[in-house]
Short mmCIF file of C-alpha atoms and ligand atoms in Angstrom, two decimals:
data_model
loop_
_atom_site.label_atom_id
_atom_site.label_comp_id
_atom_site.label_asym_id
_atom_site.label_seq_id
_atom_site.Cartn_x
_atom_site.Cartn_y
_atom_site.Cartn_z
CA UNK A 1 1.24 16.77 26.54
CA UNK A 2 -0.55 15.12 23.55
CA UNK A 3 -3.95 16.38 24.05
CA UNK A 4 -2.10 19.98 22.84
CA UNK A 5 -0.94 18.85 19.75
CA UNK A 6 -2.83 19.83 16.99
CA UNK A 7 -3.12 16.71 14.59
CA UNK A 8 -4.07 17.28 10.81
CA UNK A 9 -7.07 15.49 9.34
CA UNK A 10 -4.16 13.42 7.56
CA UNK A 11 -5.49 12.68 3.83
CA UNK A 12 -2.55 12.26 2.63
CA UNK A 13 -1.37 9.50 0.10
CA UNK A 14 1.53 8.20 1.25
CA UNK A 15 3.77 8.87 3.28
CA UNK A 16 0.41 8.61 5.33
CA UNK A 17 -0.82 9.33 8.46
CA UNK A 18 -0.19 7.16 11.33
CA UNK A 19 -2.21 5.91 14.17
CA UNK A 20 -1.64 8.09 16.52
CA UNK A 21 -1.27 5.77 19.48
CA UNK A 22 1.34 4.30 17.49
CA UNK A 23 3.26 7.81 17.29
CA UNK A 24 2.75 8.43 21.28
CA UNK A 25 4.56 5.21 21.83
CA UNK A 26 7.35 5.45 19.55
CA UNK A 27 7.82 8.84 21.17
CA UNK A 28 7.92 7.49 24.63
CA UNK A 29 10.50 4.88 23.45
CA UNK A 30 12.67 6.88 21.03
CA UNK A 31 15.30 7.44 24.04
CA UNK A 32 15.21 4.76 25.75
CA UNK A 33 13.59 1.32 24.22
CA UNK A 34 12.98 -1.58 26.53
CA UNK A 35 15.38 0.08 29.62
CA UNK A 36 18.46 -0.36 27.25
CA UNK A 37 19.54 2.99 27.17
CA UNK A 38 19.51 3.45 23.39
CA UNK A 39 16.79 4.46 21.17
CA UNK A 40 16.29 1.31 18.60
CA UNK A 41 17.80 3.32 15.77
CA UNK A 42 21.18 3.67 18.05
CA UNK A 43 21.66 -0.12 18.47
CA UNK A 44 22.92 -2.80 16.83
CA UNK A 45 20.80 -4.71 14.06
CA UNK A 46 22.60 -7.99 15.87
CA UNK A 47 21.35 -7.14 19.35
CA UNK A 48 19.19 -9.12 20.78
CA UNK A 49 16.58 -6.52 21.45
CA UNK A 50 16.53 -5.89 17.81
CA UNK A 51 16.53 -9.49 16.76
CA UNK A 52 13.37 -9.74 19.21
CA UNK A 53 11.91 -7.17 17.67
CA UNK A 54 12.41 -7.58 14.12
CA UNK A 55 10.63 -11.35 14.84
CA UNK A 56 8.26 -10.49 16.84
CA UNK A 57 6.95 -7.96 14.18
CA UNK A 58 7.05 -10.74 11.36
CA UNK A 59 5.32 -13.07 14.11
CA UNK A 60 2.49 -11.00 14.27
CA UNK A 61 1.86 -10.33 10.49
CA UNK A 62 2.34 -13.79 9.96
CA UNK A 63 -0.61 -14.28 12.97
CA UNK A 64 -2.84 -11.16 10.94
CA UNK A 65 -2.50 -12.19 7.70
CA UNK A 66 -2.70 -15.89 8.37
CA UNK A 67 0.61 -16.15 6.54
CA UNK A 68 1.80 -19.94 5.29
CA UNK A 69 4.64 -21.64 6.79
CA UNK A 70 6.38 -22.25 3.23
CA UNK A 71 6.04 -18.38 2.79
CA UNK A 72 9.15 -16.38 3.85
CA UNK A 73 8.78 -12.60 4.74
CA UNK A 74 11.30 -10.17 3.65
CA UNK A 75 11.93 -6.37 5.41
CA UNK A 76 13.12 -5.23 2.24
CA UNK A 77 14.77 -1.46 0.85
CA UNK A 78 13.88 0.52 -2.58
CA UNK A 79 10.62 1.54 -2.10
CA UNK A 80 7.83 -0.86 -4.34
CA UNK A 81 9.62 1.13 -7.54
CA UNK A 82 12.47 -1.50 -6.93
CA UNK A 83 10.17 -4.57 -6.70
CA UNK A 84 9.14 -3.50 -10.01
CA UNK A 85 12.82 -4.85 -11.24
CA UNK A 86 13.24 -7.24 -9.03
CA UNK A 87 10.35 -9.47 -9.07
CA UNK A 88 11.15 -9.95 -13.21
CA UNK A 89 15.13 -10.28 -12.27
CA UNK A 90 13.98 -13.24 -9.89
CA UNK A 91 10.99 -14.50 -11.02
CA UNK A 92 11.20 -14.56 -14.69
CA UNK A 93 13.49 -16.58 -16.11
CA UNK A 94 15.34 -15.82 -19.00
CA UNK A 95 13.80 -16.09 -21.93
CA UNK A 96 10.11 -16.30 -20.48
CA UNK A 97 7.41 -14.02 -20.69
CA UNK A 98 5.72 -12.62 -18.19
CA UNK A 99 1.75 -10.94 -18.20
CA UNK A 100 1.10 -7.70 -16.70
CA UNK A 101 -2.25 -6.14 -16.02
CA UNK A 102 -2.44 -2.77 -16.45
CA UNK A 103 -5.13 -0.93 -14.64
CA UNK A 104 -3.19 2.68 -13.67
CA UNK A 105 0.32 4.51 -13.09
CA UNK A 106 1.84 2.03 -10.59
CA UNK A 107 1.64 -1.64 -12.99
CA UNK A 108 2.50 0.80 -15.70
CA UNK A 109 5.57 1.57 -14.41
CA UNK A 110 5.87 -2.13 -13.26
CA UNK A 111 5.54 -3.06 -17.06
CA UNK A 112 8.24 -0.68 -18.09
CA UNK A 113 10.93 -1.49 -15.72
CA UNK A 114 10.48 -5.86 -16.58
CA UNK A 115 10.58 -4.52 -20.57
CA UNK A 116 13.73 -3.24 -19.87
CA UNK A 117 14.48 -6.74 -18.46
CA UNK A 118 12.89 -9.04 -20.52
CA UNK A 119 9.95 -9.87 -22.89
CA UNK A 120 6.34 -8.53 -21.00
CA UNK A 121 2.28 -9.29 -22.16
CA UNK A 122 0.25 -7.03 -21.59
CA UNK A 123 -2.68 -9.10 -20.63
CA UNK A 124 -5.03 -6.11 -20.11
CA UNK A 125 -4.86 -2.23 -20.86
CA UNK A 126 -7.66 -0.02 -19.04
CA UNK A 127 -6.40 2.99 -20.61
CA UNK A 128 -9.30 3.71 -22.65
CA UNK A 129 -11.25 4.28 -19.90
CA UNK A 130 -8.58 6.34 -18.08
CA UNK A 131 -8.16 3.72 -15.58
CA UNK A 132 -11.40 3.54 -13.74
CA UNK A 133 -11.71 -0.18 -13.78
CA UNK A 134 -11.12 -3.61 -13.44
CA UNK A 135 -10.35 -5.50 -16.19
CA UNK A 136 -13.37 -7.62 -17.66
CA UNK A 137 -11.32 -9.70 -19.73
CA UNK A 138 -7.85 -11.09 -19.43
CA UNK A 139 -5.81 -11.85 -22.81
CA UNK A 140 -3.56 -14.48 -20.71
CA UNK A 141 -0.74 -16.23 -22.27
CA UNK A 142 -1.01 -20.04 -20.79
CA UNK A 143 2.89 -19.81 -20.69
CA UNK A 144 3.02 -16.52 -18.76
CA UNK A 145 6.35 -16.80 -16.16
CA UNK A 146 3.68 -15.27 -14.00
CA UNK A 147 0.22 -13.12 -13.84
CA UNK A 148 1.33 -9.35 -12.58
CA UNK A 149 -1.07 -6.91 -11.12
CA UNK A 150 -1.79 -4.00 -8.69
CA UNK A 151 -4.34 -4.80 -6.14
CA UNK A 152 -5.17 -1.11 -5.68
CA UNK A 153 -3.78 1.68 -7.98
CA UNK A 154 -3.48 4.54 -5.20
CA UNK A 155 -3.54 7.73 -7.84
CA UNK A 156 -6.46 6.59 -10.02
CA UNK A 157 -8.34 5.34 -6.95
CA UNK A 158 -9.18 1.29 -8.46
CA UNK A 159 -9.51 -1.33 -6.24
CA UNK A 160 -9.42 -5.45 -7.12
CA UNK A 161 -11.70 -6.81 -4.88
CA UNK A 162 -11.72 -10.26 -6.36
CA UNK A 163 -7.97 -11.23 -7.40
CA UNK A 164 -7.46 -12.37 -10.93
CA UNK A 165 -7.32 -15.74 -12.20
CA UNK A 166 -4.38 -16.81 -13.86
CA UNK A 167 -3.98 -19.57 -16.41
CA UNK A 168 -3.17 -23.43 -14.02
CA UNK A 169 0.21 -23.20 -13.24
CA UNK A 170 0.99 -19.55 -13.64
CA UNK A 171 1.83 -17.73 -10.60
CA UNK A 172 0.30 -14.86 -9.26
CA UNK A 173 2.40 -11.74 -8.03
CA UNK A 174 0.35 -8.45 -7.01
CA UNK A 175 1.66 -5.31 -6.14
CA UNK A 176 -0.53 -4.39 -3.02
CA UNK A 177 1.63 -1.21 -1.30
CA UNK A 178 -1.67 0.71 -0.99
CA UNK A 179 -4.03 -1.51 0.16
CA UNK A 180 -1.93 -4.37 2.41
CA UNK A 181 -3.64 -5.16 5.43
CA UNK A 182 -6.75 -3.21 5.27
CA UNK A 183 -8.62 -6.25 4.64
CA UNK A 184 -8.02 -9.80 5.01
CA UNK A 185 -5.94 -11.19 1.79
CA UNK A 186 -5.79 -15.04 1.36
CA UNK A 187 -1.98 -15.05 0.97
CA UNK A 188 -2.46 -18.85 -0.47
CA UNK A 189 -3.42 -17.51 -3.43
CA UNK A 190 -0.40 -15.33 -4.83
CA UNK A 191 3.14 -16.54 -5.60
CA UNK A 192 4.43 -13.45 -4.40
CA UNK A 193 2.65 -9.73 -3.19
CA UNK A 194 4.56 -6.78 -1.93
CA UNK A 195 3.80 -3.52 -0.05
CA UNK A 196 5.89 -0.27 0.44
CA UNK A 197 5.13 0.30 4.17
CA UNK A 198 4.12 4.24 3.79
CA UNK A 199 0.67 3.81 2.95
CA UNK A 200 -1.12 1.49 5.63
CA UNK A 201 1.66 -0.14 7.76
CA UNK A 202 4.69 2.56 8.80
CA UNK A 203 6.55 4.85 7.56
CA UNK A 204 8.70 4.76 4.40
CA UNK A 205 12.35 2.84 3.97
CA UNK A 206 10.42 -0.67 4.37
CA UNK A 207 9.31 -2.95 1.51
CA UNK A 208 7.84 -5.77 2.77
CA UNK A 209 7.51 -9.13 0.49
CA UNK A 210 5.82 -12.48 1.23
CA UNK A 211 7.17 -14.70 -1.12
CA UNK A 212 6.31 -18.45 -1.19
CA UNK A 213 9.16 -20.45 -1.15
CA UNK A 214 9.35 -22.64 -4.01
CA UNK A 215 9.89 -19.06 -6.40
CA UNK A 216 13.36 -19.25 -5.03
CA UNK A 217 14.17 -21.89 -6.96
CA UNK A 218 13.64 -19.22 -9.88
CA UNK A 219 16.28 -16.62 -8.62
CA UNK A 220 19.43 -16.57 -11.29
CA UNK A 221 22.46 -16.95 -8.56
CA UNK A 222 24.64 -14.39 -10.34
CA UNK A 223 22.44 -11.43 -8.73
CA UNK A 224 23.63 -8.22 -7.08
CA UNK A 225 23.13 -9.25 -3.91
CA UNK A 226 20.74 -6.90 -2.87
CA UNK A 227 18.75 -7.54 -5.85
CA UNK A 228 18.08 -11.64 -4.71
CA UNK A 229 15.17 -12.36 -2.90
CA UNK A 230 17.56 -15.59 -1.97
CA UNK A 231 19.71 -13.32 0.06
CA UNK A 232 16.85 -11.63 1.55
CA UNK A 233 15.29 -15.33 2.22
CA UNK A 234 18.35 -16.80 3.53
CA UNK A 235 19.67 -14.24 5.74
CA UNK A 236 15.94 -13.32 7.07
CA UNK A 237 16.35 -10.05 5.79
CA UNK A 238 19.94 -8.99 7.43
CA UNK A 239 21.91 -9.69 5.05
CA UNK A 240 22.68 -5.75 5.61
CA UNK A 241 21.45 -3.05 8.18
CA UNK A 242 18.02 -3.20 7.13
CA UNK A 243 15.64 -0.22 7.71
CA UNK A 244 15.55 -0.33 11.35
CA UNK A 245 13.49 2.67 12.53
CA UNK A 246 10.92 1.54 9.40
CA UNK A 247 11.02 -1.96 10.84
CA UNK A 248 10.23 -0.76 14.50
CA UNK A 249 7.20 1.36 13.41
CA UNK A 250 5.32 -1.78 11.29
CA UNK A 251 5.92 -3.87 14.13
CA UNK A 252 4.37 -1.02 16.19
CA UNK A 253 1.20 -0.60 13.75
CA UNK A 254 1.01 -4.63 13.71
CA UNK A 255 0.16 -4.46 17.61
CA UNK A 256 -2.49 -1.39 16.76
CA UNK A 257 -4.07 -3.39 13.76
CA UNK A 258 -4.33 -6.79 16.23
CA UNK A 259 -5.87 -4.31 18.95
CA UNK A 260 -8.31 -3.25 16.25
CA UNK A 261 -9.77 -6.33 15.74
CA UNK A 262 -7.29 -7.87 13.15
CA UNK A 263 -7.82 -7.36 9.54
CA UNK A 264 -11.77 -8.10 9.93
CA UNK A 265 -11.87 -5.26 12.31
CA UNK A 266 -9.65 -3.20 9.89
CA UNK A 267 -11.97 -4.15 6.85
CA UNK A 268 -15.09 -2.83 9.07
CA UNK A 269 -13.98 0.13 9.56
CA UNK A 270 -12.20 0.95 6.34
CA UNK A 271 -15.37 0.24 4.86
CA UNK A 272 -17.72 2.90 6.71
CA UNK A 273 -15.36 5.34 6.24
CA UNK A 274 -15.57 4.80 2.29
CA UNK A 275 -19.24 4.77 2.64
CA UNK A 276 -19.67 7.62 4.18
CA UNK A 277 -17.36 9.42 1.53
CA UNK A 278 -18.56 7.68 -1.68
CA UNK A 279 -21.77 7.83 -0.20
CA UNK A 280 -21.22 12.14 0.08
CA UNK A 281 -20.32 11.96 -4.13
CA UNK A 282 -23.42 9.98 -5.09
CA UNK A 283 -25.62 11.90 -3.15
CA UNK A 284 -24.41 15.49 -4.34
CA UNK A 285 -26.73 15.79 -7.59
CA UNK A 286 -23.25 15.02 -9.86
CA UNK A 287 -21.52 17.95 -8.20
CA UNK A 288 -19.20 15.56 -6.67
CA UNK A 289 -18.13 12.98 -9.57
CA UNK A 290 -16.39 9.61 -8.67
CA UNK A 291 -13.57 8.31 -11.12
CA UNK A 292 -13.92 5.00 -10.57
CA UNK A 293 -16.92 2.80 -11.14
CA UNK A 294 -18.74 1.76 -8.33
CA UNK A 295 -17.21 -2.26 -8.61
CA UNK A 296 -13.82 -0.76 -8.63
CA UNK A 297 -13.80 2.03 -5.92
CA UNK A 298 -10.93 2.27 -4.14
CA UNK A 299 -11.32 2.08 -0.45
CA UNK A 300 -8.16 3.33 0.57
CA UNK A 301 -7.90 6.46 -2.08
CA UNK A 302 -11.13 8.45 -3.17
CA UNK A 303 -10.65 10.17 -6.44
CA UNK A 304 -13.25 12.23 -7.68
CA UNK A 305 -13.63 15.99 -9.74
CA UNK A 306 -15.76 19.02 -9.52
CA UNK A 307 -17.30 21.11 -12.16
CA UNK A 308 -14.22 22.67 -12.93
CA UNK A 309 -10.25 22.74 -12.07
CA UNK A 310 -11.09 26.00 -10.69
CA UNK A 311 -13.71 25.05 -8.15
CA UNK A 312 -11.14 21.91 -7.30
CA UNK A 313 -8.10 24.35 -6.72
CA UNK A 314 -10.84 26.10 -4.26
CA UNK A 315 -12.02 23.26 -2.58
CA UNK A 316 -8.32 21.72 -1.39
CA UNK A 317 -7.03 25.70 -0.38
CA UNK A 318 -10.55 25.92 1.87
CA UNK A 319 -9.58 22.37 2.78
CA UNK A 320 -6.45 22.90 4.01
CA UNK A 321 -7.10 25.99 5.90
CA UNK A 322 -9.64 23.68 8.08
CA UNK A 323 -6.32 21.24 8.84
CA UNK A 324 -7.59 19.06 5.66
CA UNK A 325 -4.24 17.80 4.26
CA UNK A 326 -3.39 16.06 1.06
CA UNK A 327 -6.54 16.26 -0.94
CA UNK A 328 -5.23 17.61 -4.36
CA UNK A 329 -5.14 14.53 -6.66
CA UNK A 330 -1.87 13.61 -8.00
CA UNK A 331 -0.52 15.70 -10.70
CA UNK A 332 -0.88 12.97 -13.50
CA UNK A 333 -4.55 12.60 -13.03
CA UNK A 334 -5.87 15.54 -11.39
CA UNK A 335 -8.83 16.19 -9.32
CA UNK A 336 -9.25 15.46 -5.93
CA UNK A 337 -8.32 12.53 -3.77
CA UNK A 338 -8.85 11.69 -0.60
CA UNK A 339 -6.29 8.63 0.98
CA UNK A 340 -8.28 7.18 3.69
CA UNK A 341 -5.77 4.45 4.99
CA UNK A 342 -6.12 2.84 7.83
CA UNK A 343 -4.90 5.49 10.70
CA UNK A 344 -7.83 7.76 9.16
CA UNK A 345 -10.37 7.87 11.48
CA UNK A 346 -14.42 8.24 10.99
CA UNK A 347 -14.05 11.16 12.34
CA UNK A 348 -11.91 12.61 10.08
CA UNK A 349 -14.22 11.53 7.30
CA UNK A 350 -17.02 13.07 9.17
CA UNK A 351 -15.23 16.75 8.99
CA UNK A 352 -14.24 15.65 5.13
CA UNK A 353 -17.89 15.15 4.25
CA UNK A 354 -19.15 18.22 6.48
CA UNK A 355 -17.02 20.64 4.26
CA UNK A 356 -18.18 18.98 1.08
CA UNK A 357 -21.83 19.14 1.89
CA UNK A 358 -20.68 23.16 3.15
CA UNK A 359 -18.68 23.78 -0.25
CA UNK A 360 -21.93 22.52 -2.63
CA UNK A 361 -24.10 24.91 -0.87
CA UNK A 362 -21.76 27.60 -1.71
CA UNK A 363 -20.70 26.64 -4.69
CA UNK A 364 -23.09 24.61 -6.56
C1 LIG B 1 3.25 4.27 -3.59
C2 LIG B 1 3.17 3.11 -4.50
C3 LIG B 1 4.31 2.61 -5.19
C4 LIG B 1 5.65 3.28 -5.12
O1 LIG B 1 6.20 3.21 -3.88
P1 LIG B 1 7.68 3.78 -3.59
O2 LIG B 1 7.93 3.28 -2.21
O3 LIG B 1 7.60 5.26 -3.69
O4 LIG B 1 8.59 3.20 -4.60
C5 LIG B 1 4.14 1.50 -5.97
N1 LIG B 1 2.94 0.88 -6.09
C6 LIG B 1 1.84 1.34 -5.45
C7 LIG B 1 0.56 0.64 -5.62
C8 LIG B 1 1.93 2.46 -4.64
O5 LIG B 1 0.84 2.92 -4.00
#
């Protein structure tokens, strides 16, 4: 039956595409999972087949992302937007300080919702530029509660390839929703990250957060329970029904990424597809313009203009009608963009760069 269904080239960014042997099998389980009957969003969150599950899922992104053992990984709910208040409820403590980078729209927000919190440095500002870059130079307060960034900003298209250096003693906390585990990430190195599942790893309704364990001494106990990374710690992240469906699908896409070659095999690929596309802009005679600077190019979201809105308005209605989805940039930037997560295949990029080469000619 699958080889009939017409699937999109998927450029969406986020809720993204999935792989689609990932789909087939939740499909062929979604009545019946593991001969018990019930679909895994009609069960318990207590059952054992769940409790298997759920582990075996954090077992194998703890295997991927060589994960430490004093790290604890949370399944959590709220989208990233609610890690933005929660990581400066837990993590700062009152009083303190805390630096934010800010290189686009997602550790912008991040430094809005810990003002309304708490006192906030911005340690960096790449809005002159109109986010296209890393930052250069940090302003870093030696004091800082912690060093906050975003490891990829998914609407301006800016990658960190290299991960900041905070001040001795200052922890580092990154926002990395859009680009967790399409390359390998030295999870040593940061305090705390995060990642909303919807871009690389499942669907949305799952936050996950790897949170090394000595931060918990940080977390005030009078939180809203939900709000304490403690809780979510403690009770290894059932302190309530959790996203189960969400949960089921990352475990699902943590088999796929392992059969892929781990994160090295992820990286490999994720990087030929973002040749082939960046390659398609530099080689167009400044038709095609890339936002970002070549150091910062995003690997996972390709932003780039035309000549004019006109011709860009054009090029993602031709796009669509060839089953190329999600290519209009997002409405606070403009554009195009192009999310090439993981589940995007060569291929895809291969049509992508066909119609751009096609579109010039006519156009240019
Ligand atoms: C998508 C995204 C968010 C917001 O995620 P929600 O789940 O919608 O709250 C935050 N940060 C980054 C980097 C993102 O890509």
């Amino acid at each position: 039956m699958s080889e009939t269904i017409k699937r999109a080239h998927n450029f969406n960014a986020g809720p993204a595409g999935l792989p689609l042997e990932v789909m087939l099998q939740a499909q062929s389980e979604l009545l019946d999972y593991k001969g018990t009957g019930m679909s895994i969003i009609e069960m318990s969150h207590r059952s054992k087949e769940f409790e298997a599950m759920i582990n075996e899922a954090e077992a194998d992104m703890r295997e991927l992302l060589n994960i430490p053992a004093n790290y604890k990984v949370m399944f959590m709910q709220g989208g990233a937007s609610l890690q933005f208040a929660m990581v400066p409820m837990n993590l700062r403590p009152a009083g303190a300080s805390a630096d934010y980078i800010v290189t686009g729209v997602w550790s912008k927000k991040a430094v809005q919702e810990a003002q309304k919190l708490g006192p906030v440095h911005v340690a960096a500002d790449l809005k002159a530029s109109n986010y296209n870059a890393a930052p250069e130079n940090l302003d870093l307060d030696p004091n800082a509660a912690y060093l906050y960034y975003c490891s990829n900003e998914t609407i301006h298209g800016v990658e960190f390839f290299q991960e900041p250096v905070a001040p001795a003693g200052v922890p580092l906390i990154c926002d990395t929703s859009s680009d967790f585990m399409s390359r390998p990430l030295d999870v040593s190195k940061y305090a705390y990250l995060y990642a909303g599942a919807q871009k690389n790893v499942g669907p949305a309704g799952v936050v996950i957060g790897i949170l090394r364990e000595d931060m918990l001494e940080r977390v005030p106990a009078n939180l809203p329970v939900m709000l304490d990374y403690k809780v979510q710690a403690d009770e290894k992240s059932l302190y309530n029904t959790p996203p189960c469906f969400s949960i089921y699908m990352v475990g699902l896409v943590m088999k796929w990424i392992k059969k892929m070659g781990g994160l090295a095999g992820i990286e490999a690929r994720n990087t030929a597809k973002a040749n082939l596309i960046y390659n398609a802009i530099d080689n167009s005679g400044g038709f095609y313009k890339g936002h970002a600077q070549p150091a910062a190019r995003s690997r996972m979201n390709v932003t780039f203009r035309l000549p004019s809105e006109e011709l860009e308005d054009t090029f993602a209605k031709e796009a669509k009608k060839l089953n190329m989805i999600g290519l209009k940039g997002h409405r606070s930037v403009g554009g195009l963009r192009a999310s090439i997560y993981n589940a995007v295949e060569l291929s895809d990029l291969e049509v992508l760069v066909g119609f751009m080469k096609e579109f010039q000619q006519k156009n240019g």
